Amino acid sequence: MTIGVDVDFGENGLVPAIAQDVETGVVLMLAYVNEEALSKTVETGYAHYYSRSRQQLWKKGGTSGHTQQIDSIRVDCDKDTLLYRVEQTGGACHTGKESCFYRTIDGEAVESVETVFDPDEIYD
Amino acid sequence: MTIGVDVDFGENGLVPAIAQDVETGVVLMLAYVNEEALSKTVETGYAHYYSRSRQQLWKKGGTSGHTQQIDSIRVDCDKDTLLYRVEQTGGACHTGKESCFYRTIDGEAVESVETVFDPDEIYD
């Protein structure tokens, strides 16, 4: 894999990756990425992350079918954060919302964030 | 300070906060926030972060004047990531770009990300 920018994965080998819908600009989610997950993302054209709780690589949508096709990957000035610009199939959030950011800090629903699927029909 | 959602600051007391331009949808930057920084942000209506390298609270734009006025703060489903929706004065990046995500992973410039100030005129 050829990557032009030398990403700084730091002491724990992870960087945060923000997923943004390339068409709507909606910030969908944030998850963590190690070198292997970034490689898989570049190679396959679909967003992969590293689960800190399960300690394993995962393909977004591997279970739900709600994949994220990569339009482009950007890196920030410090080279320690990624921005996945994606075409989201279905919704990004396991709750059925299009984005994981469906609440304000006050606990109020963000009306512009739509419910796009029924999680009971997707997950066991 | 009253915050409706009980943010999970985790073992190191920090969560990532994504700053997004509320008008354009551009993802501007990512930095880290501790409980004090979040409190200051809510109280003042301007984005505050915690610098891991300097180990101190900082107000975005405190030196440059490139402040981020808070429109709203969103929290993700896991309550461990924040989304600051902001009105950005000047540019978010110390390089003079409006966003820190001005390059692709291949090292190519993102043409849509504009240069909005000359850093030599802002920083000593």
Short mmCIF file of C-alpha atoms in Angstrom, two decimals:
data_model
loop_
_atom_site.label_atom_id
_atom_site.label_comp_id
_atom_site.label_asym_id
_atom_site.label_seq_id
_atom_site.Cartn_x
_atom_site.Cartn_y
_atom_site.Cartn_z
CA MET A 1 0.00 0.00 0.00
CA THR A 2 1.28 3.45 -0.86
CA ILE A 3 0.19 6.26 1.41
CA GLY A 4 1.70 9.66 0.79
CA VAL A 5 1.26 11.07 4.28
CA ASP A 6 3.05 9.41 7.19
CA VAL A 7 0.18 9.10 9.68
CA ASP A 8 1.21 9.47 13.34
CA PHE A 9 -0.43 6.51 15.06
CA GLY A 10 1.10 7.50 18.40
CA GLU A 11 1.88 5.34 21.41
CA ASN A 12 -1.27 3.22 21.29
CA GLY A 13 -1.18 2.71 17.53
CA LEU A 14 -4.57 4.33 16.95
CA VAL A 15 -5.91 7.53 15.47
CA PRO A 16 -9.50 8.79 15.50
CA ALA A 17 -11.29 8.71 12.16
CA ILE A 18 -14.30 10.94 11.55
CA ALA A 19 -16.77 9.64 8.96
CA GLN A 20 -18.61 12.34 7.02
CA ASP A 21 -21.31 11.87 4.40
CA VAL A 22 -19.74 13.22 1.21
CA GLU A 23 -23.06 14.31 -0.24
CA THR A 24 -24.82 15.90 2.73
CA GLY A 25 -21.82 16.92 4.86
CA VAL A 26 -23.40 15.25 7.89
CA VAL A 27 -20.84 14.03 10.45
CA LEU A 28 -21.84 10.39 10.83
CA MET A 29 -19.61 8.87 13.51
CA LEU A 30 -16.14 8.69 15.00
CA ALA A 31 -14.20 5.48 15.51
CA TYR A 32 -10.57 4.47 15.82
CA VAL A 33 -8.18 3.20 13.16
CA ASN A 34 -4.87 1.39 13.39
CA GLU A 35 -2.42 0.92 10.54
CA GLU A 36 -4.05 -2.32 9.43
CA ALA A 37 -7.53 -0.78 9.39
CA LEU A 38 -6.28 2.14 7.30
CA SER A 39 -4.59 -0.28 4.90
CA LYS A 40 -7.79 -2.31 4.52
CA THR A 41 -9.77 0.88 3.95
CA VAL A 42 -7.42 2.05 1.21
CA GLU A 43 -7.19 -1.39 -0.42
CA THR A 44 -10.89 -2.21 -0.42
CA GLY A 45 -12.45 1.23 -0.76
CA TYR A 46 -14.70 0.56 2.23
CA ALA A 47 -14.31 2.00 5.73
CA HIS A 48 -12.60 -0.26 8.25
CA TYR A 49 -11.96 0.57 11.90
CA TYR A 50 -10.34 -1.01 14.94
CA SER A 51 -12.58 -1.89 17.87
CA ARG A 52 -10.88 -1.01 21.15
CA SER A 53 -13.36 -3.06 23.18
CA ARG A 54 -13.21 -6.17 20.97
CA GLN A 55 -9.56 -5.55 20.05
CA GLN A 56 -10.08 -6.39 16.43
CA LEU A 57 -10.38 -4.96 12.96
CA TRP A 58 -13.93 -4.44 11.77
CA LYS A 59 -15.51 -3.50 8.48
CA LYS A 60 -18.29 -0.97 8.95
CA GLY A 61 -21.51 -2.62 7.79
CA GLY A 62 -20.03 -6.12 7.94
CA THR A 63 -23.03 -7.28 9.96
CA SER A 64 -25.68 -4.71 9.11
CA GLY A 65 -24.88 -4.15 5.45
CA HIS A 66 -24.60 -0.45 6.25
CA THR A 67 -21.25 -0.01 4.58
CA GLN A 68 -19.32 3.18 3.96
CA GLN A 69 -17.86 3.45 0.49
CA ILE A 70 -14.82 5.70 0.54
CA ASP A 71 -14.88 8.80 -1.62
CA SER A 72 -11.62 10.14 -0.21
CA ILE A 73 -9.54 10.11 2.94
CA ARG A 74 -8.18 13.32 4.38
CA VAL A 75 -5.62 13.77 7.15
CA ASP A 76 -5.23 16.74 9.47
CA CYS A 77 -2.26 19.09 9.86
CA ASP A 78 -0.80 17.06 12.75
CA LYS A 79 -1.28 13.79 10.83
CA ASP A 80 -2.99 12.20 13.81
CA THR A 81 -6.65 12.37 12.79
CA LEU A 82 -8.36 11.03 9.67
CA LEU A 83 -11.48 12.19 7.87
CA TYR A 84 -13.25 9.47 5.90
CA ARG A 85 -15.47 11.08 3.26
CA VAL A 86 -18.01 8.34 2.52
CA GLU A 87 -21.15 7.27 0.76
CA GLN A 88 -23.16 5.76 3.62
CA THR A 89 -25.50 2.88 2.87
CA GLY A 90 -28.40 2.84 5.35
CA GLY A 91 -27.43 4.56 8.59
CA ALA A 92 -24.15 4.91 10.45
CA CYS A 93 -25.54 4.43 13.96
CA HIS A 94 -26.56 1.12 15.52
CA THR A 95 -29.63 2.92 16.93
CA GLY A 96 -31.11 3.32 13.45
CA LYS A 97 -30.18 6.97 13.10
CA GLU A 98 -28.26 8.19 10.06
CA SER A 99 -25.65 9.73 12.42
CA CYS A 100 -24.44 8.83 15.90
CA PHE A 101 -24.68 12.53 16.78
CA TYR A 102 -28.48 12.57 17.14
CA ARG A 103 -28.62 14.31 20.54
CA THR A 104 -27.44 17.60 21.94
CA ILE A 105 -25.41 17.75 25.13
CA ASP A 106 -28.68 18.71 26.84
CA GLY A 107 -30.19 15.40 25.80
CA GLU A 108 -32.52 16.86 23.20
CA ALA A 109 -33.08 15.11 19.89
CA VAL A 110 -31.57 16.76 16.81
CA GLU A 111 -34.53 16.93 14.46
CA SER A 112 -32.45 17.06 11.29
CA VAL A 113 -30.89 13.66 12.03
CA GLU A 114 -33.25 11.10 10.55
CA THR A 115 -34.10 7.60 11.65
CA VAL A 116 -33.31 5.47 8.61
CA PHE A 117 -33.74 1.88 9.77
CA ASP A 118 -35.20 -0.27 12.55
CA PRO A 119 -32.31 -1.78 14.53
CA ASP A 120 -34.49 -4.71 15.63
CA GLU A 121 -34.67 -5.80 12.01
CA ILE A 122 -30.91 -5.58 11.49
CA TYR A 123 -29.24 -6.89 14.62
CA ASP A 124 -29.97 -10.11 16.50
CA MET B 1 -23.36 23.76 34.97
CA THR B 2 -26.25 21.59 33.90
CA ILE B 3 -25.51 19.06 31.18
CA GLY B 4 -28.25 16.61 30.32
CA VAL B 5 -26.05 13.86 28.92
CA ASP B 6 -23.51 12.18 31.20
CA VAL B 7 -20.40 12.31 28.98
CA ASP B 8 -18.05 9.32 29.37
CA PHE B 9 -14.62 10.91 29.78
CA GLY B 10 -12.99 7.50 30.19
CA GLU B 11 -9.78 6.57 31.94
CA ASN B 12 -7.73 9.54 30.77
CA GLY B 13 -10.47 12.09 31.38
CA LEU B 14 -10.61 13.19 27.74
CA VAL B 15 -12.97 12.83 24.80
CA PRO B 16 -12.37 13.89 21.21
CA ALA B 17 -14.37 16.89 20.02
CA ILE B 18 -14.98 17.45 16.32
CA ALA B 19 -15.52 21.07 15.30
CA GLN B 20 -17.82 21.54 12.31
CA ASP B 21 -18.74 24.82 10.61
CA VAL B 22 -22.47 25.13 11.21
CA GLU B 23 -23.06 27.06 7.98
CA THR B 24 -20.93 25.18 5.47
CA GLY B 25 -20.77 21.74 7.10
CA VAL B 26 -16.98 21.71 6.70
CA VAL B 27 -15.20 19.59 9.31
CA LEU B 28 -12.71 22.07 10.73
CA MET B 29 -10.58 20.21 13.27
CA LEU B 30 -10.48 17.65 16.04
CA ALA B 31 -9.09 18.30 19.50
CA TYR B 32 -9.56 16.87 22.96
CA VAL B 33 -11.82 18.03 25.78
CA ASN B 34 -11.84 17.31 29.49
CA GLU B 35 -14.67 18.07 31.88
CA GLU B 36 -13.35 21.55 32.63
CA ALA B 37 -13.00 22.42 28.93
CA LEU B 38 -16.55 21.29 28.26
CA SER B 39 -17.80 23.34 31.20
CA LYS B 40 -15.99 26.42 29.93
CA THR B 41 -17.39 25.87 26.46
CA VAL B 42 -20.95 25.63 27.75
CA GLU B 43 -20.57 28.57 30.12
CA THR B 44 -18.89 30.97 27.69
CA GLY B 45 -20.40 29.89 24.38
CA TYR B 46 -16.91 29.62 22.86
CA ALA B 47 -15.01 26.42 22.09
CA HIS B 48 -12.45 25.38 24.68
CA TYR B 49 -10.20 22.33 24.48
CA TYR B 50 -7.52 20.61 26.56
CA SER B 51 -4.01 20.50 25.16
CA ARG B 52 -2.45 17.11 25.78
CA SER B 53 1.06 18.39 24.95
CA ARG B 54 0.83 21.53 27.11
CA GLN B 55 -1.44 19.83 29.65
CA GLN B 56 -3.71 22.82 29.96
CA LEU B 57 -7.07 24.22 29.05
CA TRP B 58 -7.09 26.46 25.99
CA LYS B 59 -9.64 28.69 24.35
CA LYS B 60 -9.61 28.29 20.59
CA GLY B 61 -8.58 31.63 19.12
CA GLY B 62 -7.20 32.93 22.42
CA THR B 63 -3.99 33.92 20.64
CA SER B 64 -5.07 34.24 17.01
CA GLY B 65 -8.52 35.72 17.51
CA HIS B 66 -9.88 32.84 15.43
CA THR B 67 -12.55 31.89 17.91
CA GLN B 68 -15.31 29.33 17.51
CA GLN B 69 -18.69 30.55 18.70
CA ILE B 70 -20.82 27.61 19.72
CA ASP B 71 -24.10 27.07 17.88
CA SER B 72 -24.78 23.73 19.58
CA ILE B 73 -22.96 20.77 21.06
CA ARG B 74 -23.92 17.25 20.10
CA VAL B 75 -22.83 13.99 21.69
CA ASP B 76 -22.64 10.57 20.07
CA CYS B 77 -24.53 7.40 20.96
CA ASP B 78 -21.71 6.12 23.20
CA LYS B 79 -21.40 9.51 24.91
CA ASP B 80 -17.65 9.52 24.36
CA THR B 81 -17.31 11.92 21.42
CA LEU B 82 -18.51 15.51 21.06
CA LEU B 83 -19.48 17.49 17.99
CA TYR B 84 -19.05 21.24 18.35
CA ARG B 85 -21.20 23.02 15.78
CA VAL B 86 -19.52 26.41 15.46
CA GLU B 87 -19.31 29.75 13.75
CA GLN B 88 -15.60 29.94 12.91
CA THR B 89 -13.93 33.35 12.87
CA GLY B 90 -10.97 33.33 10.45
CA GLY B 91 -9.62 29.82 9.99
CA ALA B 92 -9.44 26.81 12.26
CA CYS B 93 -5.95 25.67 11.28
CA HIS B 94 -2.69 27.25 12.38
CA THR B 95 -1.46 26.88 8.79
CA GLY B 96 -3.91 29.51 7.58
CA LYS B 97 -6.37 27.03 6.09
CA GLU B 98 -10.04 27.16 7.04
CA SER B 99 -9.85 23.45 8.02
CA CYS B 100 -7.03 21.26 9.34
CA PHE B 101 -8.12 18.59 6.83
CA TYR B 102 -6.60 20.29 3.79
CA ARG B 103 -4.75 17.22 2.43
CA THR B 104 -5.72 13.77 1.29
CA ILE B 105 -3.96 10.71 2.61
CA ASP B 106 -2.00 10.76 -0.65
CA GLY B 107 -0.61 14.17 0.24
CA GLU B 108 -2.62 16.06 -2.36
CA ALA B 109 -4.17 19.42 -1.54
CA VAL B 110 -7.95 19.52 -1.19
CA GLU B 111 -8.89 22.36 -3.49
CA SER B 112 -12.17 23.15 -1.75
CA VAL B 113 -10.38 23.97 1.51
CA GLU B 114 -9.46 27.64 1.29
CA THR B 115 -6.51 29.53 2.70
CA VAL B 116 -8.10 32.27 4.79
CA PHE B 117 -5.20 33.96 6.56
CA ASP B 118 -1.41 34.32 6.57
CA PRO B 119 -0.05 32.56 9.67
CA ASP B 120 3.06 34.79 9.66
CA GLU B 121 0.80 37.75 10.41
CA ILE B 122 -0.98 36.00 13.27
CA TYR B 123 1.61 34.04 15.21
CA ASP B 124 4.99 35.19 16.52
#
